[in-house]
Every structure is written in structure tokens, then in C-alpha cells.
Coordinates of C-alpha atoms and ligand atoms in Angstrom, one line a residue:
Chain A
M1 CA 0.4 -15.8 -19.5
S2 CA 2.1 -18.1 -16.7
S3 CA 5.5 -16.7 -17.2
S4 CA 4.9 -13.6 -17.0
L5 CA 3.4 -13.9 -13.6
I6 CA 6.2 -15.1 -11.8
I7 CA 7.0 -12.0 -8.7
G8 CA 10.0 -11.0 -7.9
Q9 CA 13.1 -12.0 -10.4
Y10 CA 13.7 -15.4 -9.1
V11 CA 15.7 -17.7 -11.3
P12 CA 15.2 -21.4 -10.3
G13 CA 18.4 -23.4 -9.5
N14 CA 20.7 -25.9 -7.0
S15 CA 23.8 -23.8 -6.9
V16 CA 25.6 -22.6 -3.8
I17 CA 24.2 -19.4 -3.3
H18 CA 20.8 -20.5 -4.1
R19 CA 20.8 -22.7 -1.1
I20 CA 22.5 -20.4 1.3
D21 CA 20.0 -19.6 4.0
P22 CA 18.7 -16.1 3.2
R23 CA 19.3 -14.4 6.5
S24 CA 22.7 -14.9 5.9
K25 CA 22.8 -13.9 2.4
I26 CA 20.9 -10.7 3.4
A27 CA 23.4 -10.7 6.5
I28 CA 26.5 -10.3 4.1
I29 CA 24.5 -8.1 1.6
F30 CA 24.2 -5.8 4.2
F31 CA 27.6 -5.5 5.4
Y32 CA 28.7 -5.6 1.6
V33 CA 27.2 -2.8 1.0
V34 CA 29.0 -1.3 4.2
I35 CA 32.3 -2.1 3.1
V36 CA 31.6 -0.8 -0.4
F37 CA 32.6 2.4 0.8
F38 CA 35.5 1.8 2.6
A39 CA 37.4 0.9 -0.9
N40 CA 39.8 3.6 -2.2
S41 CA 41.8 1.9 -4.3
V42 CA 42.2 0.4 -7.6
M43 CA 42.9 -3.2 -5.5
S44 CA 40.4 -3.4 -3.1
Y45 CA 37.9 -2.0 -6.0
G46 CA 39.0 -5.1 -7.3
V47 CA 38.7 -7.5 -4.4
L48 CA 35.0 -6.0 -4.0
A49 CA 34.4 -6.9 -7.9
L50 CA 36.3 -10.6 -7.1
F51 CA 33.4 -11.1 -4.6
A52 CA 30.2 -10.2 -6.4
I53 CA 31.5 -11.4 -10.0
G54 CA 32.8 -14.4 -8.1
A55 CA 29.4 -15.2 -6.4
S56 CA 27.3 -14.0 -10.0
L57 CA 29.5 -17.2 -11.4
I58 CA 29.2 -19.6 -8.7
S59 CA 25.1 -18.6 -8.6
K60 CA 24.9 -19.9 -12.5
V61 CA 22.2 -17.0 -12.8
P62 CA 22.3 -16.2 -17.2
F63 CA 24.4 -13.0 -17.7
P64 CA 21.1 -10.9 -19.2
Y65 CA 18.8 -11.6 -16.1
L66 CA 22.0 -10.3 -13.9
M67 CA 22.5 -6.9 -16.2
K68 CA 18.6 -6.8 -16.5
G69 CA 19.1 -5.4 -12.6
L70 CA 21.4 -2.6 -14.0
K71 CA 19.1 -1.6 -16.3
P72 CA 16.7 0.6 -14.5
V73 CA 19.9 2.2 -12.7
W74 CA 22.1 3.1 -16.2
F75 CA 20.9 6.2 -17.2
L76 CA 22.0 6.7 -12.9
V77 CA 25.1 5.6 -13.5
L78 CA 26.2 7.0 -16.7
F79 CA 24.7 10.5 -15.1
T80 CA 26.6 10.5 -12.1
F81 CA 30.4 9.7 -13.8
I82 CA 29.3 12.9 -16.6
L83 CA 28.3 14.9 -13.2
H84 CA 32.0 14.1 -12.0
L85 CA 33.4 14.6 -15.0
I86 CA 32.3 18.1 -15.7
V87 CA 32.7 19.0 -11.8
T88 CA 35.8 17.9 -10.2
K89 CA 38.3 19.8 -11.0
Q90 CA 41.4 18.4 -9.0
G91 CA 44.8 16.6 -10.6
D92 CA 46.1 17.3 -14.1
V93 CA 43.7 18.4 -16.9
L94 CA 43.7 15.2 -19.1
I95 CA 42.5 16.8 -22.5
S96 CA 40.1 19.7 -23.3
I97 CA 36.8 19.2 -25.5
L98 CA 35.0 22.5 -27.0
G99 CA 37.3 24.5 -24.1
W100 CA 35.6 21.6 -21.4
E101 CA 38.7 21.0 -19.1
I102 CA 38.3 17.6 -18.1
Y103 CA 40.8 16.8 -15.0
R104 CA 42.2 13.3 -13.7
E105 CA 40.4 13.1 -10.6
G106 CA 37.2 13.3 -12.2
V107 CA 37.9 10.6 -14.3
V108 CA 39.0 8.3 -11.8
Q109 CA 36.4 9.1 -9.1
G110 CA 33.4 9.2 -11.6
A111 CA 34.9 5.7 -12.2
A112 CA 35.0 4.6 -9.0
I113 CA 31.0 6.0 -8.1
S114 CA 29.8 4.4 -11.3
L115 CA 31.8 0.9 -10.3
R116 CA 30.6 1.4 -6.7
F117 CA 26.9 1.1 -7.9
F118 CA 27.4 -1.5 -10.2
L119 CA 28.4 -4.0 -7.7
L120 CA 26.0 -3.2 -4.9
I121 CA 23.1 -3.3 -7.9
L122 CA 24.9 -6.2 -8.5
V123 CA 25.0 -7.9 -5.8
T124 CA 21.4 -7.0 -4.5
S125 CA 20.0 -8.1 -7.8
L126 CA 21.9 -11.1 -6.8
L127 CA 19.9 -11.6 -3.7
T128 CA 16.8 -11.4 -5.5
L129 CA 17.6 -13.4 -8.3
T130 CA 19.2 -17.0 -6.2
T131 CA 15.8 -16.2 -3.6
T132 CA 12.4 -16.5 -3.6
P133 CA 10.2 -13.4 -2.3
I134 CA 9.1 -15.8 0.4
E135 CA 12.6 -16.8 1.7
I136 CA 13.2 -13.4 1.3
T137 CA 9.8 -12.6 3.6
D138 CA 11.1 -15.7 6.5
A139 CA 14.5 -14.1 6.8
I140 CA 13.2 -11.0 7.4
E141 CA 10.9 -11.8 10.4
E142 CA 13.2 -13.8 11.6
L143 CA 16.4 -10.8 11.7
L144 CA 13.8 -8.8 12.6
G145 CA 12.5 -10.8 15.1
P146 CA 14.2 -8.9 18.3
L147 CA 12.3 -6.2 17.7
K148 CA 8.9 -7.5 18.7
K149 CA 10.0 -6.5 22.1
V150 CA 9.4 -3.0 21.2
R151 CA 6.3 -4.3 19.9
F152 CA 6.8 -3.9 16.7
P153 CA 4.4 -6.1 14.5
V154 CA 7.1 -8.4 12.7
H155 CA 4.7 -10.8 12.4
E156 CA 2.3 -9.4 10.8
L157 CA 4.4 -7.4 8.2
A158 CA 6.0 -10.8 7.1
L159 CA 2.3 -12.3 6.8
M160 CA 1.3 -9.2 4.7
M161 CA 4.1 -9.4 2.6
S162 CA 3.1 -13.2 2.0
I163 CA -0.6 -12.6 1.1
S164 CA 0.8 -10.0 -1.4
L165 CA 3.2 -12.3 -2.5
R166 CA 0.0 -14.7 -2.9
F167 CA -2.2 -12.0 -4.4
I168 CA -0.4 -10.2 -6.9
P169 CA -0.5 -13.3 -9.6
T170 CA -4.2 -13.4 -8.7
L171 CA -5.0 -9.6 -9.1
M172 CA -2.9 -9.8 -12.3
Q173 CA -4.7 -12.3 -13.8
E174 CA -8.0 -10.6 -12.7
T175 CA -6.9 -7.1 -14.4
E176 CA -5.8 -9.1 -17.4
K177 CA -9.8 -10.8 -17.8
I178 CA -11.1 -7.4 -16.4
S179 CA -9.1 -5.4 -19.3
K180 CA -10.1 -8.0 -21.7
A181 CA -13.5 -7.4 -21.0
Q182 CA -13.4 -3.9 -21.1
A183 CA -11.4 -3.8 -24.7
S184 CA -14.2 -5.9 -25.7
R185 CA -16.9 -3.3 -25.3
G186 CA -14.4 -0.9 -26.9
V187 CA -12.4 1.0 -24.1
D188 CA -9.0 1.6 -25.7
F189 CA -5.9 1.9 -23.0
R190 CA -3.4 2.2 -25.6
T191 CA -4.0 5.2 -27.8
G192 CA -5.6 8.3 -27.5
A193 CA -4.0 11.4 -25.6
F194 CA -2.8 10.9 -21.8
K195 CA -5.9 11.8 -20.4
D196 CA -7.9 9.5 -22.5
R197 CA -5.7 6.8 -21.5
V198 CA -6.2 7.7 -17.6
R199 CA -10.0 8.0 -18.2
A200 CA -10.2 4.8 -20.1
V201 CA -7.9 3.1 -17.2
I202 CA -10.7 3.9 -14.4
P203 CA -13.5 1.7 -15.4
L204 CA -10.6 -1.0 -14.5
L205 CA -9.4 -0.2 -12.0
V206 CA -13.1 0.2 -10.1
P207 CA -13.6 -3.3 -10.5
L208 CA -10.5 -4.5 -9.7
F209 CA -10.2 -2.5 -6.5
V210 CA -14.2 -4.2 -5.6
S211 CA -13.1 -7.4 -6.2
A212 CA -9.8 -7.0 -3.9
F213 CA -11.4 -5.6 -1.1
K214 CA -14.4 -8.6 -1.6
R215 CA -11.2 -11.0 -1.5
A216 CA -9.8 -9.6 1.3
E217 CA -13.2 -10.0 3.5
D218 CA -13.2 -13.4 2.5
L219 CA -9.6 -13.9 3.4
A220 CA -10.1 -12.9 6.6
M221 CA -12.8 -15.0 6.9
A222 CA -11.5 -18.1 6.3
M223 CA -8.8 -16.6 7.8
E224 CA -10.7 -16.9 11.4
A225 CA -12.2 -19.9 10.4
R226 CA -8.9 -21.6 10.0
G227 CA -7.7 -21.2 13.9
Y228 CA -5.9 -17.6 12.7
Q229 CA -5.3 -15.6 15.8
G230 CA -1.9 -13.6 15.5
G231 CA 1.6 -14.6 16.0
E232 CA 1.4 -15.6 19.5
G233 CA 1.5 -19.7 19.7
R234 CA 1.8 -20.0 15.8
T235 CA 3.9 -23.0 14.6
K236 CA 6.0 -22.6 10.8
L237 CA 5.8 -25.1 7.9
R238 CA 8.7 -23.5 6.8
E239 CA 12.4 -23.3 9.0
L240 CA 15.6 -21.9 8.2
T241 CA 18.0 -23.6 9.1
I242 CA 21.8 -22.4 9.0
S243 CA 24.2 -24.8 7.7
R244 CA 27.7 -25.8 6.3
R245 CA 27.6 -23.8 3.5
D246 CA 26.5 -20.4 5.6
I247 CA 29.6 -20.7 7.9
A248 CA 31.5 -20.9 4.5
A249 CA 30.1 -18.0 3.5
Y250 CA 30.9 -15.9 5.7
I251 CA 34.3 -16.9 6.1
V252 CA 34.6 -16.1 3.0
F253 CA 33.2 -13.1 3.3
A254 CA 35.9 -12.5 6.5
G255 CA 38.0 -12.9 4.0
I256 CA 37.2 -10.8 1.5
V257 CA 36.5 -7.8 4.3
T258 CA 40.0 -8.8 5.7
A259 CA 41.4 -8.4 1.9
L260 CA 39.9 -4.9 1.8
F261 CA 41.4 -3.3 4.4
L262 CA 44.7 -4.7 4.0
T263 CA 44.7 -3.3 0.1
R264 CA 43.4 -0.1 1.0
S265 CA 45.7 2.6 0.4
Chain B
M1 CA -19.8 -34.7 28.6
D2 CA -19.1 -37.3 26.0
Q3 CA -22.3 -36.2 23.5
S4 CA -20.1 -35.6 20.0
Q5 CA -22.7 -33.5 18.6
I6 CA -23.5 -29.6 17.5
E7 CA -27.2 -28.0 19.0
F8 CA -28.7 -25.2 18.1
R9 CA -30.6 -24.5 21.0
N10 CA -33.9 -21.7 20.1
V11 CA -31.1 -19.6 18.0
S12 CA -32.3 -16.2 16.9
F13 CA -29.7 -13.7 15.1
R14 CA -29.7 -10.4 13.0
Y15 CA -26.4 -8.9 11.9
Q16 CA -27.5 -5.2 13.3
E17 CA -29.9 -4.3 16.0
D18 CA -32.0 -2.1 13.5
M19 CA -31.8 -5.1 10.9
P20 CA -34.9 -7.9 10.6
W21 CA -33.7 -11.1 12.4
V22 CA -31.6 -13.4 9.9
L23 CA -32.4 -16.8 11.5
R24 CA -35.6 -17.2 14.1
N25 CA -35.5 -19.7 16.5
V26 CA -33.8 -22.3 15.2
S27 CA -33.2 -25.5 16.8
F28 CA -31.7 -29.1 15.6
T29 CA -29.0 -31.3 16.1
I30 CA -26.2 -32.6 14.1
G31 CA -24.9 -36.1 15.6
A32 CA -21.3 -37.6 15.3
D33 CA -20.4 -39.6 11.7
E34 CA -23.8 -37.6 10.5
W35 CA -24.1 -35.9 6.6
V36 CA -26.8 -33.8 7.1
A37 CA -27.5 -31.5 3.6
I38 CA -28.8 -28.1 4.5
I39 CA -30.6 -26.3 1.6
G40 CA -33.1 -23.2 0.9
H41 CA -33.2 -20.0 -1.0
N42 CA -30.9 -17.2 -1.4
G43 CA -31.0 -15.8 1.8
S44 CA -32.5 -18.3 3.8
G45 CA -30.0 -17.7 6.1
K46 CA -27.7 -21.1 5.3
S47 CA -24.4 -19.6 5.5
T48 CA -25.7 -17.1 9.0
I49 CA -25.9 -20.5 10.7
A50 CA -22.3 -22.3 9.4
K51 CA -20.8 -19.5 10.6
L52 CA -21.9 -19.4 13.9
M53 CA -21.5 -22.8 13.9
N54 CA -17.8 -22.1 14.4
G55 CA -18.1 -19.2 16.7
L56 CA -17.1 -16.1 13.1
L57 CA -20.1 -14.7 14.3
F58 CA -22.7 -15.2 17.5
P59 CA -26.1 -15.6 18.3
Q60 CA -28.1 -12.6 19.7
E61 CA -30.7 -15.3 21.4
G62 CA -30.5 -19.1 22.4
K63 CA -27.1 -21.6 22.5
I64 CA -24.7 -22.9 19.9
L65 CA -23.3 -26.4 21.5
V66 CA -20.0 -28.1 20.1
D67 CA -19.7 -31.6 22.2
G68 CA -22.1 -30.2 24.3
E69 CA -19.5 -27.2 25.2
E70 CA -20.6 -23.7 24.4
V71 CA -19.9 -21.8 21.4
T72 CA -18.1 -18.0 23.7
Q73 CA -15.3 -16.0 23.0
D74 CA -13.4 -18.6 25.5
T75 CA -14.4 -21.6 23.8
L76 CA -14.2 -20.2 20.2
W77 CA -10.1 -21.1 19.5
E78 CA -11.0 -24.8 20.8
I79 CA -13.8 -25.2 18.7
R80 CA -12.3 -24.2 15.8
K81 CA -9.8 -26.7 16.1
R82 CA -13.2 -29.1 15.6
V83 CA -15.5 -27.3 12.9
G84 CA -13.8 -27.4 10.0
M85 CA -15.5 -24.7 7.2
V86 CA -14.8 -24.4 3.3
F87 CA -16.2 -21.8 1.6
Q88 CA -17.8 -21.3 -1.9
N89 CA -14.4 -19.4 -3.3
P90 CA -11.6 -21.3 -3.7
D91 CA -9.4 -18.1 -4.0
N92 CA -10.8 -16.3 -1.6
Q93 CA -9.4 -18.9 1.1
F94 CA -5.9 -19.8 -0.1
V95 CA -3.7 -18.1 2.2
G96 CA -0.3 -20.1 1.3
T97 CA 1.9 -19.2 -1.2
T98 CA 2.0 -23.0 -2.3
V99 CA -0.4 -25.9 -1.9
R100 CA 1.8 -27.3 1.0
D101 CA 1.7 -24.0 2.6
D102 CA -1.6 -23.6 2.8
V103 CA -2.7 -26.7 3.9
A104 CA -0.3 -26.0 7.1
F105 CA -1.7 -22.3 7.6
G106 CA -4.6 -23.4 9.7
M107 CA -2.1 -26.5 11.4
E108 CA 0.5 -23.7 12.2
N109 CA -2.6 -21.7 13.9
H110 CA -2.9 -24.3 16.0
G111 CA 0.6 -24.6 17.0
M112 CA 0.9 -28.0 15.8
P113 CA 4.3 -28.9 15.5
R114 CA 6.4 -29.4 12.6
E115 CA 7.0 -33.1 12.1
V116 CA 2.8 -33.2 12.5
M117 CA 2.5 -31.1 10.2
I118 CA 4.6 -32.8 7.1
K119 CA 2.8 -35.9 8.2
R120 CA -0.3 -34.9 7.6
I121 CA 0.6 -32.5 4.5
K122 CA 1.1 -35.8 2.7
E123 CA -1.6 -37.5 4.2
S124 CA -4.4 -35.1 3.3
L125 CA -2.9 -34.2 0.1
N126 CA -3.4 -37.7 -0.5
A127 CA -6.7 -37.8 -0.1
V128 CA -7.8 -35.3 -1.7
G129 CA -5.9 -36.5 -5.1
M130 CA -3.5 -33.3 -5.2
T131 CA 0.2 -35.2 -4.4
E132 CA 2.1 -33.9 -7.2
F133 CA 0.7 -30.4 -6.8
E134 CA 2.4 -30.1 -3.4
R135 CA 4.5 -27.2 -4.4
H136 CA 2.2 -25.7 -7.1
E137 CA 1.5 -21.9 -6.5
P138 CA -2.3 -20.7 -6.3
H139 CA -2.6 -19.3 -10.0
R140 CA -0.8 -22.7 -11.2
L141 CA -4.2 -24.4 -10.2
S142 CA -7.9 -24.8 -11.3
G143 CA -10.6 -23.6 -9.6
G144 CA -11.6 -27.7 -9.0
Q145 CA -8.0 -27.9 -7.7
K146 CA -8.1 -25.3 -5.4
Q147 CA -10.8 -26.4 -3.7
R148 CA -9.5 -29.9 -3.6
V149 CA -6.8 -28.0 -1.7
A150 CA -9.0 -26.1 0.8
I151 CA -10.9 -29.2 1.9
A152 CA -7.3 -31.1 2.1
S153 CA -6.4 -28.0 4.5
V154 CA -9.1 -28.7 6.8
L155 CA -8.8 -32.3 6.9
A156 CA -5.3 -31.8 8.0
V157 CA -6.7 -30.0 11.4
S158 CA -8.4 -33.1 11.7
P159 CA -11.8 -32.0 12.5
R160 CA -14.8 -33.9 14.1
Y161 CA -17.4 -31.4 11.4
I162 CA -16.6 -30.2 8.2
I163 CA -18.9 -27.6 6.9
L164 CA -18.7 -27.0 3.2
D165 CA -21.0 -23.7 2.9
E166 CA -21.5 -24.5 -1.3
A167 CA -17.9 -25.6 -1.8
T168 CA -18.7 -27.9 -5.0
A169 CA -20.8 -24.8 -6.2
M170 CA -17.8 -23.8 -8.6
L171 CA -17.2 -27.0 -9.9
D172 CA -18.1 -28.8 -12.9
P173 CA -20.2 -32.1 -12.9
K174 CA -17.2 -34.5 -12.9
G175 CA -15.5 -32.8 -10.3
R176 CA -18.2 -32.4 -8.4
K177 CA -18.5 -35.9 -8.5
E178 CA -14.4 -36.6 -7.3
I179 CA -14.7 -34.1 -4.6
L180 CA -18.1 -35.6 -3.4
K181 CA -17.0 -38.9 -3.5
T182 CA -13.1 -38.0 -1.8
I183 CA -15.7 -36.7 1.5
R184 CA -16.9 -40.2 1.2
T185 CA -13.8 -41.7 1.3
V186 CA -12.4 -40.2 4.1
Q187 CA -15.6 -39.6 6.1
E188 CA -15.8 -43.5 6.2
E189 CA -12.7 -43.6 6.8
R190 CA -12.4 -41.2 10.6
E191 CA -14.8 -39.8 12.8
L192 CA -16.3 -36.8 10.7
S193 CA -20.0 -35.5 10.6
L194 CA -20.3 -33.6 7.2
I195 CA -22.7 -30.4 7.1
T196 CA -23.1 -29.5 3.4
I197 CA -25.2 -26.6 2.3
T198 CA -25.9 -26.6 -1.2
H199 CA -28.1 -26.2 -4.1
D200 CA -27.0 -29.1 -5.5
L201 CA -29.8 -31.7 -5.7
Q202 CA -27.6 -34.7 -6.3
E203 CA -25.6 -33.7 -3.4
V204 CA -28.6 -33.3 -1.3
T205 CA -29.3 -36.8 -2.1
Q206 CA -26.3 -38.6 -1.0
A207 CA -27.2 -36.8 2.7
E208 CA -28.7 -39.0 5.0
R209 CA -30.7 -36.1 7.1
V210 CA -31.8 -32.8 5.2
I211 CA -32.9 -29.3 7.1
V212 CA -34.7 -27.3 4.9
M213 CA -34.4 -23.3 5.5
N214 CA -37.1 -20.8 4.9
G215 CA -36.9 -17.4 5.3
G216 CA -34.7 -18.1 8.7
E217 CA -36.6 -20.9 9.9
V218 CA -36.2 -24.7 9.8
W219 CA -38.7 -25.4 7.3
M220 CA -38.5 -28.9 7.7
E221 CA -36.0 -31.6 9.0
S222 CA -35.8 -35.4 7.2
T223 CA -34.8 -37.6 4.6
P224 CA -34.0 -37.0 1.1
R225 CA -36.9 -39.1 0.4
D226 CA -39.2 -37.7 2.5
I227 CA -38.3 -34.3 1.0
F228 CA -38.8 -35.0 -1.9
S229 CA -41.5 -36.3 -1.9
K230 CA -43.4 -32.9 -1.0
K231 CA -42.6 -31.1 -4.1
D232 CA -45.6 -29.2 -4.6
S233 CA -44.4 -27.0 -1.1
L234 CA -40.9 -27.5 -2.0
I235 CA -41.6 -25.0 -4.7
E236 CA -43.9 -22.8 -3.1
I237 CA -40.5 -21.4 -1.1
G238 CA -38.4 -21.5 -4.3
L239 CA -36.4 -25.3 -4.6
D240 CA -35.9 -27.3 -6.8
T241 CA -36.6 -31.3 -7.0
P242 CA -34.1 -33.6 -9.0
F243 CA -34.8 -34.8 -12.0
V244 CA -35.8 -38.1 -11.3
S245 CA -37.9 -37.2 -8.6
K246 CA -39.9 -35.0 -11.2
L247 CA -39.9 -38.1 -14.2
A248 CA -41.1 -40.2 -11.2
D249 CA -44.2 -37.8 -10.9
H250 CA -44.4 -37.7 -14.9
M251 CA -44.1 -41.5 -14.3
K252 CA -47.7 -41.7 -11.6
D253 CA -49.6 -38.7 -13.6
A254 CA -49.4 -41.6 -16.2
G255 CA -50.8 -44.3 -14.1
L256 CA -47.7 -46.1 -12.9
E257 CA -47.1 -47.4 -9.6
L258 CA -44.1 -46.7 -8.0
S259 CA -43.6 -48.2 -4.0
R260 CA -41.3 -45.2 -2.9
E261 CA -39.8 -42.2 -4.1
P262 CA -36.9 -43.0 -6.3
L263 CA -33.8 -40.6 -5.2
N264 CA -31.3 -41.5 -8.4
H265 CA -31.4 -43.1 -11.6
Q266 CA -30.8 -46.7 -10.1
E267 CA -33.7 -46.5 -8.1
L268 CA -36.0 -45.6 -10.8
L269 CA -34.6 -48.3 -12.7
E270 CA -35.5 -50.9 -10.2
E271 CA -39.0 -49.3 -9.4
L272 CA -39.8 -49.8 -13.0
W273 CA -38.6 -53.2 -13.9
T274 CA -40.3 -54.7 -10.5
S275 CA -43.4 -52.5 -10.9
R276 CA -43.8 -54.1 -13.9
S277 CA -42.9 -57.9 -13.1
I278 CA -45.5 -60.3 -12.7
K279 CA -45.1 -61.2 -8.4
Ligands
LIG1 N1 -22.0 -9.5 6.3 C1 -23.7 -9.1 6.4 N2 -24.0 -8.0 6.9 C2 -25.6 -8.3 6.9 N3 -26.6 -8.9 6.0 C3 -26.5 -9.9 6.4 C4 -24.9 -10.1 5.9 N4 -24.6 -11.8 5.8 C5 -25.8 -11.9 4.9 N5 -27.0 -10.8 5.7 C6 -28.2 -11.1 5.0 O1 -28.5 -12.6 5.7 C7 -29.7 -13.0 5.5 C8 -29.2 -14.4 5.1 O2 -27.9 -14.9 4.6 P1 -27.0 -15.7 4.2 O3 -25.5 -15.3 3.4 O4 -27.1 -17.1 5.3 O5 -28.1 -16.9 3.2 P2 -27.4 -18.0 2.6 O6 -28.8 -19.4 2.8 O7 -26.4 -19.1 2.6 O8 -27.9 -17.6 0.9 P3 -27.3 -17.9 -0.1 O9 -27.7 -19.1 -0.7 O10 -27.3 -17.2 -0.9 O11 -25.8 -18.9 -0.3 C9 -30.1 -12.3 3.8 O12 -31.1 -12.0 4.1 C10 -28.5 -11.4 3.8 O13 -28.6 -10.3 3.2
LIG2 MG1 -24.9 -18.6 1.0

């Protein structure tokens, strides 16, 4: 049970990629997402792929985990590829199947778009695979820091995220408990018409919500009793530090960007 | 102004205007380094007293003074540093994503420097025997372990008063005993007053003084020994007495003479063999 309770996809490890500051990771991935759209030659795609695949290898995250992130979008990738084959009508005709002509440009563009998708998903999953959710939360709080000036509730947002992270496993354990209790009374969640199954879930959701609200109330009280009064004047135990590793990562990434623009056609 | 004590001065409280009074004219004092137990039937106002002590609620009438300073909106944050509180449900007071984050939460709120936090996390986890769980997430801990973390979190801020509101209710007898022992040791080491709100009679017998609440009023304030000698009236207000105390009663009925009200097995045993020996 406990293994299924680990939230997010974090795969514990001690690689360089794991230890890069989460802010650096987010920043680099953000720019990576932007520059992916500048690639337009085989070589430039190669440079981008080199970066993504290289980083994946260094992270030592097992291959199946990397592929898992791709699973939900497989269909989308395939769909856009086929769409391009059908819609794009430029270049030479490569083959014609049952009267449908497939053009060269269609294949090229379809492949390019699919590759972009693939790279984007690989890189973003690499972030969640090598960074704990709480580190990501801390990083977001830091990166959004400047927005405090325009009264954007950055601290509150981060606190909300971290409390959710804290309570998701608890609520999942509770759901399991309630569903077992209901199942022991003969409620059937798994078979029957959709309508019946929805009806069976209601006795599960109601107690869950009631207890979640009770928890929220208790937690608010406990937080206040422990002196919580908002982000003002608060210090933090968890600390993010930019190290030499981060500088190295930035330099490598700058190299990739340069190479990309040199290999563009 | 150097009076370390919590003082309730004619405090009356109700949750809303149109609701009945939950506390009526409550007065008592809890001194430095004292262990006071508050007992009373369900709904007698014990938790309300606890919440008034660190400004989670404010009285409509009367005053609450902590170290001579009245609990008000302005003094609140200062007072919460001095009055720590552990609640009944260990899950709903665990704020951090891991044990060490949770222990740090109170210290972060009070703006303590990071180095101090790291040191105090070690110390307080050590005090409750949870050192090896420092990096654990709450869902990998048992209820008793979470409750220890809650106590460590309060200790870390190093308050002068700790209120345990049925904090041991969720624990098994062994866990309860261990926690009480832990708290005892901590109390001996530091300058600390303990206020335990409990239905556990064993816990009550360990306190130095007992405040008995009944229907929102202080019904009695005395030593455990004295309180448990008034069995009939205790039962009248819906409270029980410890097993040893009951046993002693039956023995008295059977014609045995006991010189004082025994609080635990040891004391009863002593009573028995001294009362039977020829002087
Ligand atoms: N948030 C609230 N709003 C309104 N009434 C409340 C609230 N909390 C408690 N009460 C009422 O105040 C009275 C005293 O409650 P309190 O929680 O202080 O009792 P208690 O002595 O701690 O009981 P228990 O032994 O069950 O914990 C009860 O009658 C209760 O119904
Ligand atoms: Mg209570």
C-alpha cells in the first residue's frame, strides 16, 4: 500500500541532475521549452535530443519510468503525426495508399512535431522524476517571489501546495478505509451500470468530505496555536542554494542554445 | 513583573451571544514548574479553557494573564511562544511534509534562525525518541509516533507552559506511559509547567494538582489523593476513580484500615503490609 501512496513520480536518486537546485532545473526547462520551437533542421533537432537524452542518462532514472510520462500523450503524438500526413500537401508524393497521397513535407513536419512533443515530455518528466514535489513547491515560491510586490499571494500559494502534498496520502488512506468499510456492507464500486457505480461512490465521497473539512478546521487551529501568522517575518528551514553544479548546468545549457542556433537552417 | 504563572480571573465564556455560557466565573492559577491535570465530563469546558490559554479564543468576561500579561490580540504572538499546545488528533496537527519540517514549523513561524532550528530539531526529536524518523513522511508513522512529533514540535519552541489536550487519548497504554515518562523527564530538565487535560485516571494521579470542571465551573481544586477520596461526589458529576482507589474502598468496607488514599499499586501494597504488621 505504502508504495502506491508516494505522490508525484519522484524516483529517489543521487545523480547530478537530482542535486541541481530545483529553481535552476525549472528555469532551464522553461527555456528549453521555448527553444524547442526554434529547431528547424535535422542537426538542430539532434542538438536538442542530445541534451534531453544526455540528461536522462545522467539522471540514472530507469528507462520504464521515463516512458511512463509519455504514456498519456502517446495517442496525441500519433494523432498529430497522422494529421500532418493527411493535411500537408507539399513536396513530392512519396507513396499513395488507396488513393490517399502522402507527401514528403507531411512526413517531415509530422516527424518534427512528434519529436518536439517527445522532447518536451521527456524533459518535463525528468524534472518531476528527479525533484521531490516539496522541492518544486519551494522553487515555485522562490521564482514567483517578485510577484509579491504586486500583492500576489506567493507564500499562501506555496503553503497550499505543501499542505496538499502533506494531506493527499492521508486522504488516500482514508478513502481506502472508507471504501473497505462500505464494501463490507455490500456496496459494489466495480461492477454494474455507470449510473449505479456513480451512486455507489456517493457514500464514499460524503464521509471523505466531511472528514476533510474537519481536518481543515483542526489544522487551521493547530497552525494558529503554533504561532502561524502568514509569511511575514517567517524564517525557513528548507533552503535552496545555487552551487557549482548549477553553474555547470547553465553553461552546458548555454552551449546547447548556441549549438542550436548555429545548426538552424 | 516576574510572576511565571497562568492566571484565570473570573473568566466567563460562550461561543456565541445567543448560546449558553460554556465557562462561568472560572478562576485558578497554574504556577511555574507545576503539573496540573484538568478533568471533567464531556462538554464541561476543558478544551475551551485550553484554547483560552493561548489566545485561540478570548473571554467575554474576566481576564487571563500569562506571566502577568493579559492575553489580548496584541500580546497573542508573544504568548503563543510561551504557551505550547498539543491536540488530540495527531494527524490534524501535522503541518509539515516530513517530521523535521513539522518540528520546524513553529520555529519558522517565530522567525528563528536556521542554525538554531537545526539544533533544536535534533534535541527535541531526541527527547521524544524519534531521532531516526527525522526524514519520514507523516503517512509512514503510527498515531503514537505522530503524537510524539507533535510534542517534539512544541518542545522545539521551548515554551514555559505545555497544554496537552487529551494528547495521549489515541495511544495504547504502553505508548501513553512512554509519552508521560518523556514529558516528565523533559519537565525535570527544563523550566516547564504542564497542563494535562485527560480522561485517563493514571495520568491524573501523576499530577501535582487537579482541577475538576463540572458544567463550566470549577468544581474542585486539590491534590489527586484528596480528589479520589471523594468518590461518591465524583461519580455524581460523571467521573470515575482509579481501579486502585476502588479496590481500596472495597477493602475498607471489608474492615481493613488504610491510613491514606492509595494512588497506585505500589502505595496500596505498602498500605497493606504496614497496616497488617504488628507495630
Ligand atoms: N466551536 C464551538 N462552537 C460552539 N460550541 C462549542 C464549540 N466548541 C465547543 N462547544 C461547546 O462548548 C462546551 C464545552 O466544550 P469543550 O470542548 O470545552 O468540552 P470538553 O470539556 O473539552 O469536552 P470533552 O471531554 O468532550 O473534550 C460544549 O457544550 C460544546 O458543545
Ligand atoms: Mg475536549
